[in-house]
PDB file of N, CA, C, O and CB in Angstrom:
ATOM      1  N   UNK A   1     -12.096 -13.866   9.666  1.00  0.00           N
ATOM      2  CA  UNK A   1     -11.959 -13.606   8.428  1.00  0.00           C
ATOM      3  C   UNK A   1     -13.497 -13.173   7.982  1.00  0.00           C
ATOM      4  O   UNK A   1     -13.705 -12.409   7.039  1.00  0.00           O
ATOM      5  CB  UNK A   1     -11.295 -14.836   7.698  1.00  0.00           C
ATOM      6  N   UNK A   2     -14.465 -13.721   8.727  1.00  0.00           N
ATOM      7  CA  UNK A   2     -15.858 -13.693   8.154  1.00  0.00           C
ATOM      8  C   UNK A   2     -16.280 -12.120   8.266  1.00  0.00           C
ATOM      9  O   UNK A   2     -17.238 -11.663   7.643  1.00  0.00           O
ATOM     10  CB  UNK A   2     -16.948 -14.760   9.037  1.00  0.00           C
ATOM     11  N   UNK A   3     -15.572 -11.456   9.008  1.00  0.00           N
ATOM     12  CA  UNK A   3     -16.003  -9.875   8.958  1.00  0.00           C
ATOM     13  C   UNK A   3     -15.430  -9.071   7.898  1.00  0.00           C
ATOM     14  O   UNK A   3     -15.535  -7.845   7.873  1.00  0.00           O
ATOM     15  CB  UNK A   3     -15.603  -9.130  10.234  1.00  0.00           C
ATOM     16  N   UNK A   4     -14.736  -9.854   6.895  1.00  0.00           N
ATOM     17  CA  UNK A   4     -14.328  -9.107   5.770  1.00  0.00           C
ATOM     18  C   UNK A   4     -15.173  -9.287   4.584  1.00  0.00           C
ATOM     19  O   UNK A   4     -15.765 -10.348   4.389  1.00  0.00           O
ATOM     20  CB  UNK A   4     -13.006  -9.421   5.446  1.00  0.00           C
ATOM     21  N   UNK A   5     -15.261  -8.121   3.655  1.00  0.00           N
ATOM     22  CA  UNK A   5     -16.159  -8.307   2.565  1.00  0.00           C
ATOM     23  C   UNK A   5     -15.487  -9.372   1.578  1.00  0.00           C
ATOM     24  O   UNK A   5     -14.327  -9.752   1.740  1.00  0.00           O
ATOM     25  CB  UNK A   5     -16.464  -6.893   1.849  1.00  0.00           C
ATOM     26  N   UNK A   6     -16.339  -9.835   0.507  1.00  0.00           N
ATOM     27  CA  UNK A   6     -15.928 -10.771  -0.356  1.00  0.00           C
ATOM     28  C   UNK A   6     -14.632 -10.234  -1.202  1.00  0.00           C
ATOM     29  O   UNK A   6     -13.672 -10.950  -1.489  1.00  0.00           O
ATOM     30  CB  UNK A   6     -17.128 -11.144  -1.225  1.00  0.00           C
ATOM     31  N   UNK A   7     -14.765  -8.869  -1.548  1.00  0.00           N
ATOM     32  CA  UNK A   7     -13.606  -8.354  -2.247  1.00  0.00           C
ATOM     33  C   UNK A   7     -12.228  -8.117  -1.355  1.00  0.00           C
ATOM     34  O   UNK A   7     -11.083  -8.158  -1.807  1.00  0.00           O
ATOM     35  CB  UNK A   7     -14.057  -7.026  -2.873  1.00  0.00           C
ATOM     36  N   UNK A   8     -12.578  -7.883  -0.098  1.00  0.00           N
ATOM     37  CA  UNK A   8     -11.398  -7.911   0.889  1.00  0.00           C
ATOM     38  C   UNK A   8     -10.748  -9.233   1.054  1.00  0.00           C
ATOM     39  O   UNK A   8      -9.526  -9.342   1.152  1.00  0.00           O
ATOM     40  CB  UNK A   8     -11.837  -7.474   2.258  1.00  0.00           C
ATOM     41  N   UNK A   9     -11.551 -10.216   1.084  1.00  0.00           N
ATOM     42  CA  UNK A   9     -10.955 -11.535   1.162  1.00  0.00           C
ATOM     43  C   UNK A   9     -10.215 -11.947  -0.079  1.00  0.00           C
ATOM     44  O   UNK A   9      -9.189 -12.627  -0.041  1.00  0.00           O
ATOM     45  CB  UNK A   9     -11.989 -12.525   1.451  1.00  0.00           C
ATOM     46  N   UNK A  10     -10.787 -11.501  -1.199  1.00  0.00           N
ATOM     47  CA  UNK A  10     -10.128 -11.906  -2.447  1.00  0.00           C
ATOM     48  C   UNK A  10      -8.694 -11.132  -2.525  1.00  0.00           C
ATOM     49  O   UNK A  10      -7.667 -11.711  -2.879  1.00  0.00           O
ATOM     50  CB  UNK A  10     -11.109 -11.541  -3.749  1.00  0.00           C
ATOM     51  N   UNK A  11      -8.740  -9.848  -2.177  1.00  0.00           N
ATOM     52  CA  UNK A  11      -7.423  -9.140  -2.183  1.00  0.00           C
ATOM     53  C   UNK A  11      -6.486  -9.699  -1.145  1.00  0.00           C
ATOM     54  O   UNK A  11      -5.280  -9.756  -1.386  1.00  0.00           O
ATOM     55  CB  UNK A  11      -7.608  -7.636  -1.931  1.00  0.00           C
ATOM     56  N   UNK A  12      -7.012 -10.134   0.058  1.00  0.00           N
ATOM     57  CA  UNK A  12      -6.032 -10.886   0.952  1.00  0.00           C
ATOM     58  C   UNK A  12      -5.628 -12.055   0.493  1.00  0.00           C
ATOM     59  O   UNK A  12      -4.489 -12.397   0.813  1.00  0.00           O
ATOM     60  CB  UNK A  12      -6.504 -11.154   2.200  1.00  0.00           C
ATOM     61  N   UNK A  13      -6.361 -12.881  -0.284  1.00  0.00           N
ATOM     62  CA  UNK A  13      -5.723 -14.082  -0.890  1.00  0.00           C
ATOM     63  C   UNK A  13      -4.567 -13.723  -1.739  1.00  0.00           C
ATOM     64  O   UNK A  13      -3.506 -14.322  -1.562  1.00  0.00           O
ATOM     65  CB  UNK A  13      -6.707 -14.867  -1.716  1.00  0.00           C
ATOM     66  N   UNK A  14      -4.664 -12.817  -2.633  1.00  0.00           N
ATOM     67  CA  UNK A  14      -3.667 -12.372  -3.549  1.00  0.00           C
ATOM     68  C   UNK A  14      -2.382 -12.001  -2.642  1.00  0.00           C
ATOM     69  O   UNK A  14      -1.275 -12.494  -2.859  1.00  0.00           O
ATOM     70  CB  UNK A  14      -4.228 -11.107  -4.443  1.00  0.00           C
ATOM     71  N   UNK A  15      -2.654 -11.044  -1.562  1.00  0.00           N
ATOM     72  CA  UNK A  15      -1.663 -10.584  -0.650  1.00  0.00           C
ATOM     73  C   UNK A  15      -0.845 -11.788  -0.102  1.00  0.00           C
ATOM     74  O   UNK A  15       0.386 -11.781  -0.112  1.00  0.00           O
ATOM     75  CB  UNK A  15      -2.330  -9.790   0.487  1.00  0.00           C
ATOM     76  N   UNK A  16      -1.533 -12.750   0.341  1.00  0.00           N
ATOM     77  CA  UNK A  16      -0.994 -14.008   1.009  1.00  0.00           C
ATOM     78  C   UNK A  16      -0.069 -14.886  -0.207  1.00  0.00           C
ATOM     79  O   UNK A  16       0.814 -15.683   0.109  1.00  0.00           O
ATOM     80  CB  UNK A  16      -2.420 -14.989   1.644  1.00  0.00           C
ATOM     81  N   UNK A  17      -0.355 -14.657  -1.277  1.00  0.00           N
ATOM     82  CA  UNK A  17       0.345 -15.337  -2.484  1.00  0.00           C
ATOM     83  C   UNK A  17       1.623 -14.529  -2.826  1.00  0.00           C
ATOM     84  O   UNK A  17       2.394 -14.914  -3.705  1.00  0.00           O
ATOM     85  CB  UNK A  17      -0.652 -15.400  -3.821  1.00  0.00           C
ATOM     86  N   UNK A  18       1.833 -13.359  -2.084  1.00  0.00           N
ATOM     87  CA  UNK A  18       2.995 -12.620  -2.169  1.00  0.00           C
ATOM     88  C   UNK A  18       2.946 -11.477  -3.281  1.00  0.00           C
ATOM     89  O   UNK A  18       3.962 -10.858  -3.599  1.00  0.00           O
ATOM     90  CB  UNK A  18       4.104 -13.573  -2.410  1.00  0.00           C
ATOM     91  N   UNK A  19       1.674 -11.237  -3.858  1.00  0.00           N
ATOM     92  CA  UNK A  19       1.533 -10.314  -4.865  1.00  0.00           C
ATOM     93  C   UNK A  19       1.615  -8.857  -4.332  1.00  0.00           C
ATOM     94  O   UNK A  19       1.261  -8.574  -3.188  1.00  0.00           O
ATOM     95  CB  UNK A  19       0.268 -10.573  -5.561  1.00  0.00           C
ATOM     96  N   UNK A  20       2.137  -7.876  -5.285  1.00  0.00           N
ATOM     97  CA  UNK A  20       2.106  -6.506  -4.759  1.00  0.00           C
ATOM     98  C   UNK A  20       0.765  -5.877  -5.145  1.00  0.00           C
ATOM     99  O   UNK A  20      -0.085  -6.538  -5.740  1.00  0.00           O
ATOM    100  CB  UNK A  20       3.314  -5.651  -5.311  1.00  0.00           C
ATOM    101  N   UNK A  21       0.575  -4.581  -4.800  1.00  0.00           N
ATOM    102  CA  UNK A  21      -0.683  -3.962  -5.139  1.00  0.00           C
ATOM    103  C   UNK A  21      -0.974  -3.830  -6.518  1.00  0.00           C
ATOM    104  O   UNK A  21      -2.130  -3.897  -6.935  1.00  0.00           O
ATOM    105  CB  UNK A  21      -0.769  -2.728  -4.594  1.00  0.00           C
ATOM    106  N   UNK A  22       0.170  -3.616  -7.370  1.00  0.00           N
ATOM    107  CA  UNK A  22      -0.102  -3.261  -8.921  1.00  0.00           C
ATOM    108  C   UNK A  22      -0.530  -4.642  -9.564  1.00  0.00           C
ATOM    109  O   UNK A  22      -1.387  -4.685 -10.447  1.00  0.00           O
ATOM    110  CB  UNK A  22       1.355  -2.597  -9.762  1.00  0.00           C
ATOM    111  N   UNK A  23       0.107  -5.763  -9.080  1.00  0.00           N
ATOM    112  CA  UNK A  23      -0.226  -7.012  -9.672  1.00  0.00           C
ATOM    113  C   UNK A  23      -1.663  -7.465  -9.269  1.00  0.00           C
ATOM    114  O   UNK A  23      -2.450  -8.020 -10.036  1.00  0.00           O
ATOM    115  CB  UNK A  23       0.811  -8.051  -9.267  1.00  0.00           C
ATOM    116  N   UNK A  24      -1.903  -7.151  -7.951  1.00  0.00           N
ATOM    117  CA  UNK A  24      -3.437  -7.546  -7.529  1.00  0.00           C
ATOM    118  C   UNK A  24      -4.365  -6.621  -8.090  1.00  0.00           C
ATOM    119  O   UNK A  24      -5.521  -7.021  -8.231  1.00  0.00           O
ATOM    120  CB  UNK A  24      -3.709  -7.540  -5.946  1.00  0.00           C
ATOM    121  N   UNK A  25      -4.073  -5.438  -8.443  1.00  0.00           N
ATOM    122  CA  UNK A  25      -4.911  -4.492  -9.206  1.00  0.00           C
ATOM    123  C   UNK A  25      -5.182  -4.933 -10.612  1.00  0.00           C
ATOM    124  O   UNK A  25      -6.312  -4.857 -11.093  1.00  0.00           O
ATOM    125  CB  UNK A  25      -4.271  -3.150  -9.245  1.00  0.00           C
ATOM    126  N   UNK A  26      -4.149  -5.394 -11.274  1.00  0.00           N
ATOM    127  CA  UNK A  26      -4.203  -5.902 -12.613  1.00  0.00           C
ATOM    128  C   UNK A  26      -5.241  -7.081 -12.763  1.00  0.00           C
ATOM    129  O   UNK A  26      -6.116  -7.176 -13.624  1.00  0.00           O
ATOM    130  CB  UNK A  26      -2.797  -6.359 -13.023  1.00  0.00           C
ATOM    131  N   UNK A  27      -4.945  -7.985 -11.708  1.00  0.00           N
ATOM    132  CA  UNK A  27      -5.587  -9.301 -11.752  1.00  0.00           C
ATOM    133  C   UNK A  27      -7.071  -9.171 -11.588  1.00  0.00           C
ATOM    134  O   UNK A  27      -7.899  -9.902 -12.131  1.00  0.00           O
ATOM    135  CB  UNK A  27      -5.027 -10.217 -10.680  1.00  0.00           C
ATOM    136  N   UNK A  28      -7.341  -8.100 -10.729  1.00  0.00           N
ATOM    137  CA  UNK A  28      -8.913  -7.858 -10.496  1.00  0.00           C
ATOM    138  C   UNK A  28      -9.540  -6.768 -11.226  1.00  0.00           C
ATOM    139  O   UNK A  28     -10.734  -6.500 -11.096  1.00  0.00           O
ATOM    140  CB  UNK A  28      -9.215  -7.556  -9.060  1.00  0.00           C
ATOM    141  N   UNK A  29      -8.712  -6.111 -12.024  1.00  0.00           N
ATOM    142  CA  UNK A  29      -9.333  -5.112 -13.052  1.00  0.00           C
ATOM    143  C   UNK A  29      -9.598  -3.793 -12.145  1.00  0.00           C
ATOM    144  O   UNK A  29     -10.512  -3.043 -12.487  1.00  0.00           O
ATOM    145  CB  UNK A  29     -10.861  -5.745 -13.803  1.00  0.00           C
ATOM    146  N   UNK A  30      -8.889  -3.518 -11.096  1.00  0.00           N
ATOM    147  CA  UNK A  30      -9.161  -2.319 -10.307  1.00  0.00           C
ATOM    148  C   UNK A  30      -7.850  -1.456 -10.195  1.00  0.00           C
ATOM    149  O   UNK A  30      -6.811  -1.956 -10.625  1.00  0.00           O
ATOM    150  CB  UNK A  30      -9.706  -2.725  -8.866  1.00  0.00           C
ATOM    151  N   UNK A  31      -7.828  -0.244  -9.670  1.00  0.00           N
ATOM    152  CA  UNK A  31      -6.627   0.630  -9.686  1.00  0.00           C
ATOM    153  C   UNK A  31      -5.804   0.085  -8.375  1.00  0.00           C
ATOM    154  O   UNK A  31      -6.342  -0.500  -7.434  1.00  0.00           O
ATOM    155  CB  UNK A  31      -7.052   2.347  -9.603  1.00  0.00           C
ATOM    156  N   UNK A  32      -4.501   0.360  -8.473  1.00  0.00           N
ATOM    157  CA  UNK A  32      -3.674   0.139  -7.230  1.00  0.00           C
ATOM    158  C   UNK A  32      -4.226   0.896  -6.067  1.00  0.00           C
ATOM    159  O   UNK A  32      -4.296   0.359  -4.962  1.00  0.00           O
ATOM    160  CB  UNK A  32      -2.208   0.565  -7.447  1.00  0.00           C
ATOM    161  N   UNK A  33      -4.612   2.093  -6.270  1.00  0.00           N
ATOM    162  CA  UNK A  33      -5.143   2.879  -5.206  1.00  0.00           C
ATOM    163  C   UNK A  33      -6.399   2.128  -4.513  1.00  0.00           C
ATOM    164  O   UNK A  33      -6.501   2.066  -3.288  1.00  0.00           O
ATOM    165  CB  UNK A  33      -5.548   4.295  -5.785  1.00  0.00           C
ATOM    166  N   UNK A  34      -7.172   1.668  -5.236  1.00  0.00           N
ATOM    167  CA  UNK A  34      -8.366   0.904  -4.760  1.00  0.00           C
ATOM    168  C   UNK A  34      -7.923  -0.353  -3.880  1.00  0.00           C
ATOM    169  O   UNK A  34      -8.528  -0.652  -2.851  1.00  0.00           O
ATOM    170  CB  UNK A  34      -9.241   0.413  -6.038  1.00  0.00           C
ATOM    171  N   UNK A  35      -6.846  -1.054  -4.348  1.00  0.00           N
ATOM    172  CA  UNK A  35      -6.284  -1.994  -3.708  1.00  0.00           C
ATOM    173  C   UNK A  35      -5.614  -1.640  -2.301  1.00  0.00           C
ATOM    174  O   UNK A  35      -5.687  -2.372  -1.314  1.00  0.00           O
ATOM    175  CB  UNK A  35      -5.423  -2.508  -4.589  1.00  0.00           C
ATOM    176  N   UNK A  36      -4.944  -0.399  -2.351  1.00  0.00           N
ATOM    177  CA  UNK A  36      -4.426   0.093  -1.184  1.00  0.00           C
ATOM    178  C   UNK A  36      -5.589   0.486  -0.197  1.00  0.00           C
ATOM    179  O   UNK A  36      -5.478   0.227   1.001  1.00  0.00           O
ATOM    180  CB  UNK A  36      -3.520   1.249  -1.506  1.00  0.00           C
ATOM    181  N   UNK A  37      -6.597   1.051  -0.657  1.00  0.00           N
ATOM    182  CA  UNK A  37      -7.831   1.357   0.281  1.00  0.00           C
ATOM    183  C   UNK A  37      -8.408   0.006   0.825  1.00  0.00           C
ATOM    184  O   UNK A  37      -8.732  -0.079   2.009  1.00  0.00           O
ATOM    185  CB  UNK A  37      -9.055   2.187  -0.553  1.00  0.00           C
ATOM    186  N   UNK A  38      -8.512  -0.840   0.133  1.00  0.00           N
ATOM    187  CA  UNK A  38      -9.055  -2.081   0.740  1.00  0.00           C
ATOM    188  C   UNK A  38      -8.136  -2.775   1.669  1.00  0.00           C
ATOM    189  O   UNK A  38      -8.571  -3.219   2.731  1.00  0.00           O
ATOM    190  CB  UNK A  38      -9.435  -3.030  -0.301  1.00  0.00           C
ATOM    191  N   UNK A  39      -6.940  -2.891   1.348  1.00  0.00           N
ATOM    192  CA  UNK A  39      -5.814  -3.225   2.386  1.00  0.00           C
ATOM    193  C   UNK A  39      -5.919  -2.546   3.606  1.00  0.00           C
ATOM    194  O   UNK A  39      -5.948  -3.183   4.659  1.00  0.00           O
ATOM    195  CB  UNK A  39      -4.469  -2.919   1.892  1.00  0.00           C
ATOM    196  N   UNK A  40      -5.983  -1.265   3.579  1.00  0.00           N
ATOM    197  CA  UNK A  40      -6.127  -0.323   4.694  1.00  0.00           C
ATOM    198  C   UNK A  40      -7.334  -0.931   5.636  1.00  0.00           C
ATOM    199  O   UNK A  40      -7.172  -1.144   6.837  1.00  0.00           O
ATOM    200  CB  UNK A  40      -6.469   1.245   4.105  1.00  0.00           C
ATOM    201  N   UNK A  41      -8.447  -1.159   5.001  1.00  0.00           N
ATOM    202  CA  UNK A  41      -9.600  -1.585   5.812  1.00  0.00           C
ATOM    203  C   UNK A  41      -9.333  -2.966   6.258  1.00  0.00           C
ATOM    204  O   UNK A  41      -9.732  -3.316   7.369  1.00  0.00           O
ATOM    205  CB  UNK A  41     -10.942  -1.506   5.037  1.00  0.00           C
ATOM    206  N   UNK A  42      -8.664  -3.817   5.456  1.00  0.00           N
ATOM    207  CA  UNK A  42      -8.371  -5.214   5.862  1.00  0.00           C
ATOM    208  C   UNK A  42      -7.589  -5.143   7.100  1.00  0.00           C
ATOM    209  O   UNK A  42      -8.030  -5.704   8.103  1.00  0.00           O
ATOM    210  CB  UNK A  42      -7.602  -6.020   4.775  1.00  0.00           C
ATOM    211  N   UNK A  43      -6.380  -4.458   7.138  1.00  0.00           N
ATOM    212  CA  UNK A  43      -5.507  -4.290   8.329  1.00  0.00           C
ATOM    213  C   UNK A  43      -6.276  -3.774   9.534  1.00  0.00           C
ATOM    214  O   UNK A  43      -6.092  -4.325  10.619  1.00  0.00           O
ATOM    215  CB  UNK A  43      -4.356  -3.328   8.017  1.00  0.00           C
ATOM    216  N   UNK A  44      -7.124  -2.758   9.425  1.00  0.00           N
ATOM    217  CA  UNK A  44      -7.893  -2.428  10.490  1.00  0.00           C
ATOM    218  C   UNK A  44      -8.869  -3.311  11.030  1.00  0.00           C
ATOM    219  O   UNK A  44      -9.046  -3.324  12.248  1.00  0.00           O
ATOM    220  CB  UNK A  44      -8.455  -1.400  10.218  1.00  0.00           C
ATOM    221  N   UNK A  45      -9.587  -4.123  10.201  1.00  0.00           N
ATOM    222  CA  UNK A  45     -10.409  -5.171  10.620  1.00  0.00           C
ATOM    223  C   UNK A  45      -9.709  -6.432  11.319  1.00  0.00           C
ATOM    224  O   UNK A  45     -10.216  -7.097  12.222  1.00  0.00           O
ATOM    225  CB  UNK A  45     -11.136  -5.590   9.449  1.00  0.00           C
ATOM    226  N   UNK A  46      -8.600  -6.615  10.806  1.00  0.00           N
ATOM    227  CA  UNK A  46      -7.808  -7.850  11.268  1.00  0.00           C
ATOM    228  C   UNK A  46      -6.939  -7.334  12.438  1.00  0.00           C
ATOM    229  O   UNK A  46      -6.312  -8.164  13.096  1.00  0.00           O
ATOM    230  CB  UNK A  46      -6.847  -8.524  10.034  1.00  0.00           C
ATOM    231  N   UNK A  47      -6.870  -6.189  12.704  1.00  0.00           N
ATOM    232  CA  UNK A  47      -6.082  -5.585  13.866  1.00  0.00           C
ATOM    233  C   UNK A  47      -4.566  -6.036  13.631  1.00  0.00           C
ATOM    234  O   UNK A  47      -3.933  -6.610  14.517  1.00  0.00           O
ATOM    235  CB  UNK A  47      -6.677  -6.131  15.395  1.00  0.00           C
ATOM    236  N   UNK A  48      -4.026  -5.737  12.376  1.00  0.00           N
ATOM    237  CA  UNK A  48      -2.658  -5.929  12.042  1.00  0.00           C
ATOM    238  C   UNK A  48      -2.156  -4.677  11.482  1.00  0.00           C
ATOM    239  O   UNK A  48      -2.949  -3.829  11.074  1.00  0.00           O
ATOM    240  CB  UNK A  48      -2.458  -7.064  11.101  1.00  0.00           C
ATOM    241  N   UNK A  49      -0.746  -4.486  11.431  1.00  0.00           N
ATOM    242  CA  UNK A  49      -0.179  -3.284  11.001  1.00  0.00           C
ATOM    243  C   UNK A  49       0.617  -3.506   9.835  1.00  0.00           C
ATOM    244  O   UNK A  49       1.075  -2.464   9.366  1.00  0.00           O
ATOM    245  CB  UNK A  49       0.583  -2.668  12.019  1.00  0.00           C
ATOM    246  N   UNK A  50       0.949  -4.670   9.164  1.00  0.00           N
ATOM    247  CA  UNK A  50       1.560  -4.794   8.020  1.00  0.00           C
ATOM    248  C   UNK A  50       1.080  -5.888   7.119  1.00  0.00           C
ATOM    249  O   UNK A  50       0.287  -6.744   7.511  1.00  0.00           O
ATOM    250  CB  UNK A  50       2.830  -4.913   8.282  1.00  0.00           C
ATOM    251  N   UNK A  51       1.609  -5.847   5.810  1.00  0.00           N
ATOM    252  CA  UNK A  51       1.255  -6.856   4.786  1.00  0.00           C
ATOM    253  C   UNK A  51       1.652  -8.175   5.343  1.00  0.00           C
ATOM    254  O   UNK A  51       0.878  -9.121   5.198  1.00  0.00           O
ATOM    255  CB  UNK A  51       1.954  -6.594   3.398  1.00  0.00           C
ATOM    256  N   UNK A  52       2.808  -8.337   5.983  1.00  0.00           N
ATOM    257  CA  UNK A  52       3.331  -9.641   6.481  1.00  0.00           C
ATOM    258  C   UNK A  52       2.349 -10.193   7.497  1.00  0.00           C
ATOM    259  O   UNK A  52       1.936 -11.345   7.358  1.00  0.00           O
ATOM    260  CB  UNK A  52       4.770  -9.487   7.130  1.00  0.00           C
ATOM    261  N   UNK A  53       1.954  -9.440   8.506  1.00  0.00           N
ATOM    262  CA  UNK A  53       1.187  -9.880   9.557  1.00  0.00           C
ATOM    263  C   UNK A  53      -0.271 -10.374   8.768  1.00  0.00           C
ATOM    264  O   UNK A  53      -0.789 -11.462   9.019  1.00  0.00           O
ATOM    265  CB  UNK A  53       1.036  -8.620  10.734  1.00  0.00           C
ATOM    266  N   UNK A  54      -0.738  -9.574   7.957  1.00  0.00           N
ATOM    267  CA  UNK A  54      -1.973 -10.016   7.316  1.00  0.00           C
ATOM    268  C   UNK A  54      -1.923 -11.114   6.534  1.00  0.00           C
ATOM    269  O   UNK A  54      -2.901 -11.860   6.485  1.00  0.00           O
ATOM    270  CB  UNK A  54      -2.492  -9.093   6.571  1.00  0.00           C
ATOM    271  N   UNK A  55      -0.742 -11.383   5.785  1.00  0.00           N
ATOM    272  CA  UNK A  55      -0.481 -12.627   4.970  1.00  0.00           C
ATOM    273  C   UNK A  55      -0.284 -13.729   5.934  1.00  0.00           C
ATOM    274  O   UNK A  55      -0.791 -14.802   5.606  1.00  0.00           O
ATOM    275  CB  UNK A  55       0.784 -12.499   4.010  1.00  0.00           C
ATOM    276  N   UNK A  56       0.353 -13.679   7.063  1.00  0.00           N
ATOM    277  CA  UNK A  56       0.464 -14.735   7.947  1.00  0.00           C
ATOM    278  C   UNK A  56      -0.804 -15.175   8.522  1.00  0.00           C
ATOM    279  O   UNK A  56      -1.046 -16.374   8.664  1.00  0.00           O
ATOM    280  CB  UNK A  56       1.340 -14.406   8.947  1.00  0.00           C
ATOM    281  N   UNK A  57      -1.687 -14.182   8.885  1.00  0.00           N
ATOM    282  CA  UNK A  57      -2.971 -14.479   9.486  1.00  0.00           C
ATOM    283  C   UNK A  57      -3.833 -15.238   8.294  1.00  0.00           C
ATOM    284  O   UNK A  57      -4.434 -16.280   8.555  1.00  0.00           O
ATOM    285  CB  UNK A  57      -3.707 -13.044  10.054  1.00  0.00           C
ATOM    286  N   UNK A  58      -3.853 -14.778   7.251  1.00  0.00           N
ATOM    287  CA  UNK A  58      -4.574 -15.334   6.078  1.00  0.00           C
ATOM    288  C   UNK A  58      -4.113 -16.755   5.835  1.00  0.00           C
ATOM    289  O   UNK A  58      -4.952 -17.638   5.659  1.00  0.00           O
ATOM    290  CB  UNK A  58      -4.340 -14.465   4.797  1.00  0.00           C
ATOM    291  N   UNK A  59      -2.955 -16.987   5.819  1.00  0.00           N
ATOM    292  CA  UNK A  59      -2.312 -18.318   5.626  1.00  0.00           C
ATOM    293  C   UNK A  59      -2.744 -19.245   6.725  1.00  0.00           C
ATOM    294  O   UNK A  59      -3.262 -20.328   6.451  1.00  0.00           O
ATOM    295  CB  UNK A  59      -0.757 -18.210   5.605  1.00  0.00           C
ATOM    296  N   UNK A  60      -2.547 -18.854   7.959  1.00  0.00           N
ATOM    297  CA  UNK A  60      -2.888 -19.685   9.228  1.00  0.00           C
ATOM    298  C   UNK A  60      -4.414 -19.965   9.190  1.00  0.00           C
ATOM    299  O   UNK A  60      -4.822 -20.993   9.730  1.00  0.00           O
ATOM    300  CB  UNK A  60      -2.482 -18.870  10.652  1.00  0.00           C
ATOM    301  N   UNK A  61      -5.250 -19.149   8.611  1.00  0.00           N
ATOM    302  CA  UNK A  61      -6.696 -19.308   8.635  1.00  0.00           C
ATOM    303  C   UNK A  61      -7.234 -19.956   7.412  1.00  0.00           C
ATOM    304  O   UNK A  61      -8.439 -20.193   7.334  1.00  0.00           O
ATOM    305  CB  UNK A  61      -7.348 -18.009   8.813  1.00  0.00           C
ATOM    306  N   UNK A  62      -6.405 -20.259   6.445  1.00  0.00           N
ATOM    307  CA  UNK A  62      -6.626 -20.838   5.076  1.00  0.00           C
ATOM    308  C   UNK A  62      -7.505 -19.997   4.246  1.00  0.00           C
ATOM    309  O   UNK A  62      -8.426 -20.447   3.565  1.00  0.00           O
ATOM    310  CB  UNK A  62      -7.228 -22.215   5.153  1.00  0.00           C
ATOM    311  N   UNK A  63      -7.165 -18.703   4.338  1.00  0.00           N
ATOM    312  CA  UNK A  63      -8.007 -17.718   3.630  1.00  0.00           C
ATOM    313  C   UNK A  63      -7.745 -17.931   2.104  1.00  0.00           C
ATOM    314  O   UNK A  63      -8.327 -17.232   1.274  1.00  0.00           O
ATOM    315  CB  UNK A  63      -7.664 -16.186   4.098  1.00  0.00           C
TER     316      UNK A  63
END
């Protein structure tokens, strides 16, 4: 997780809480498209293919 930016970690935390992109965007004051872009980068950096895989990894590593 250390190779994620602070914003990416923040978005991943929201994702691990089960929030959708629109809810994450509202909470962080950014657009849903920006959330989607961050998540695409997160998935690539974590080498996962889905929200579920990313959330499981985040929970396991106490992100």
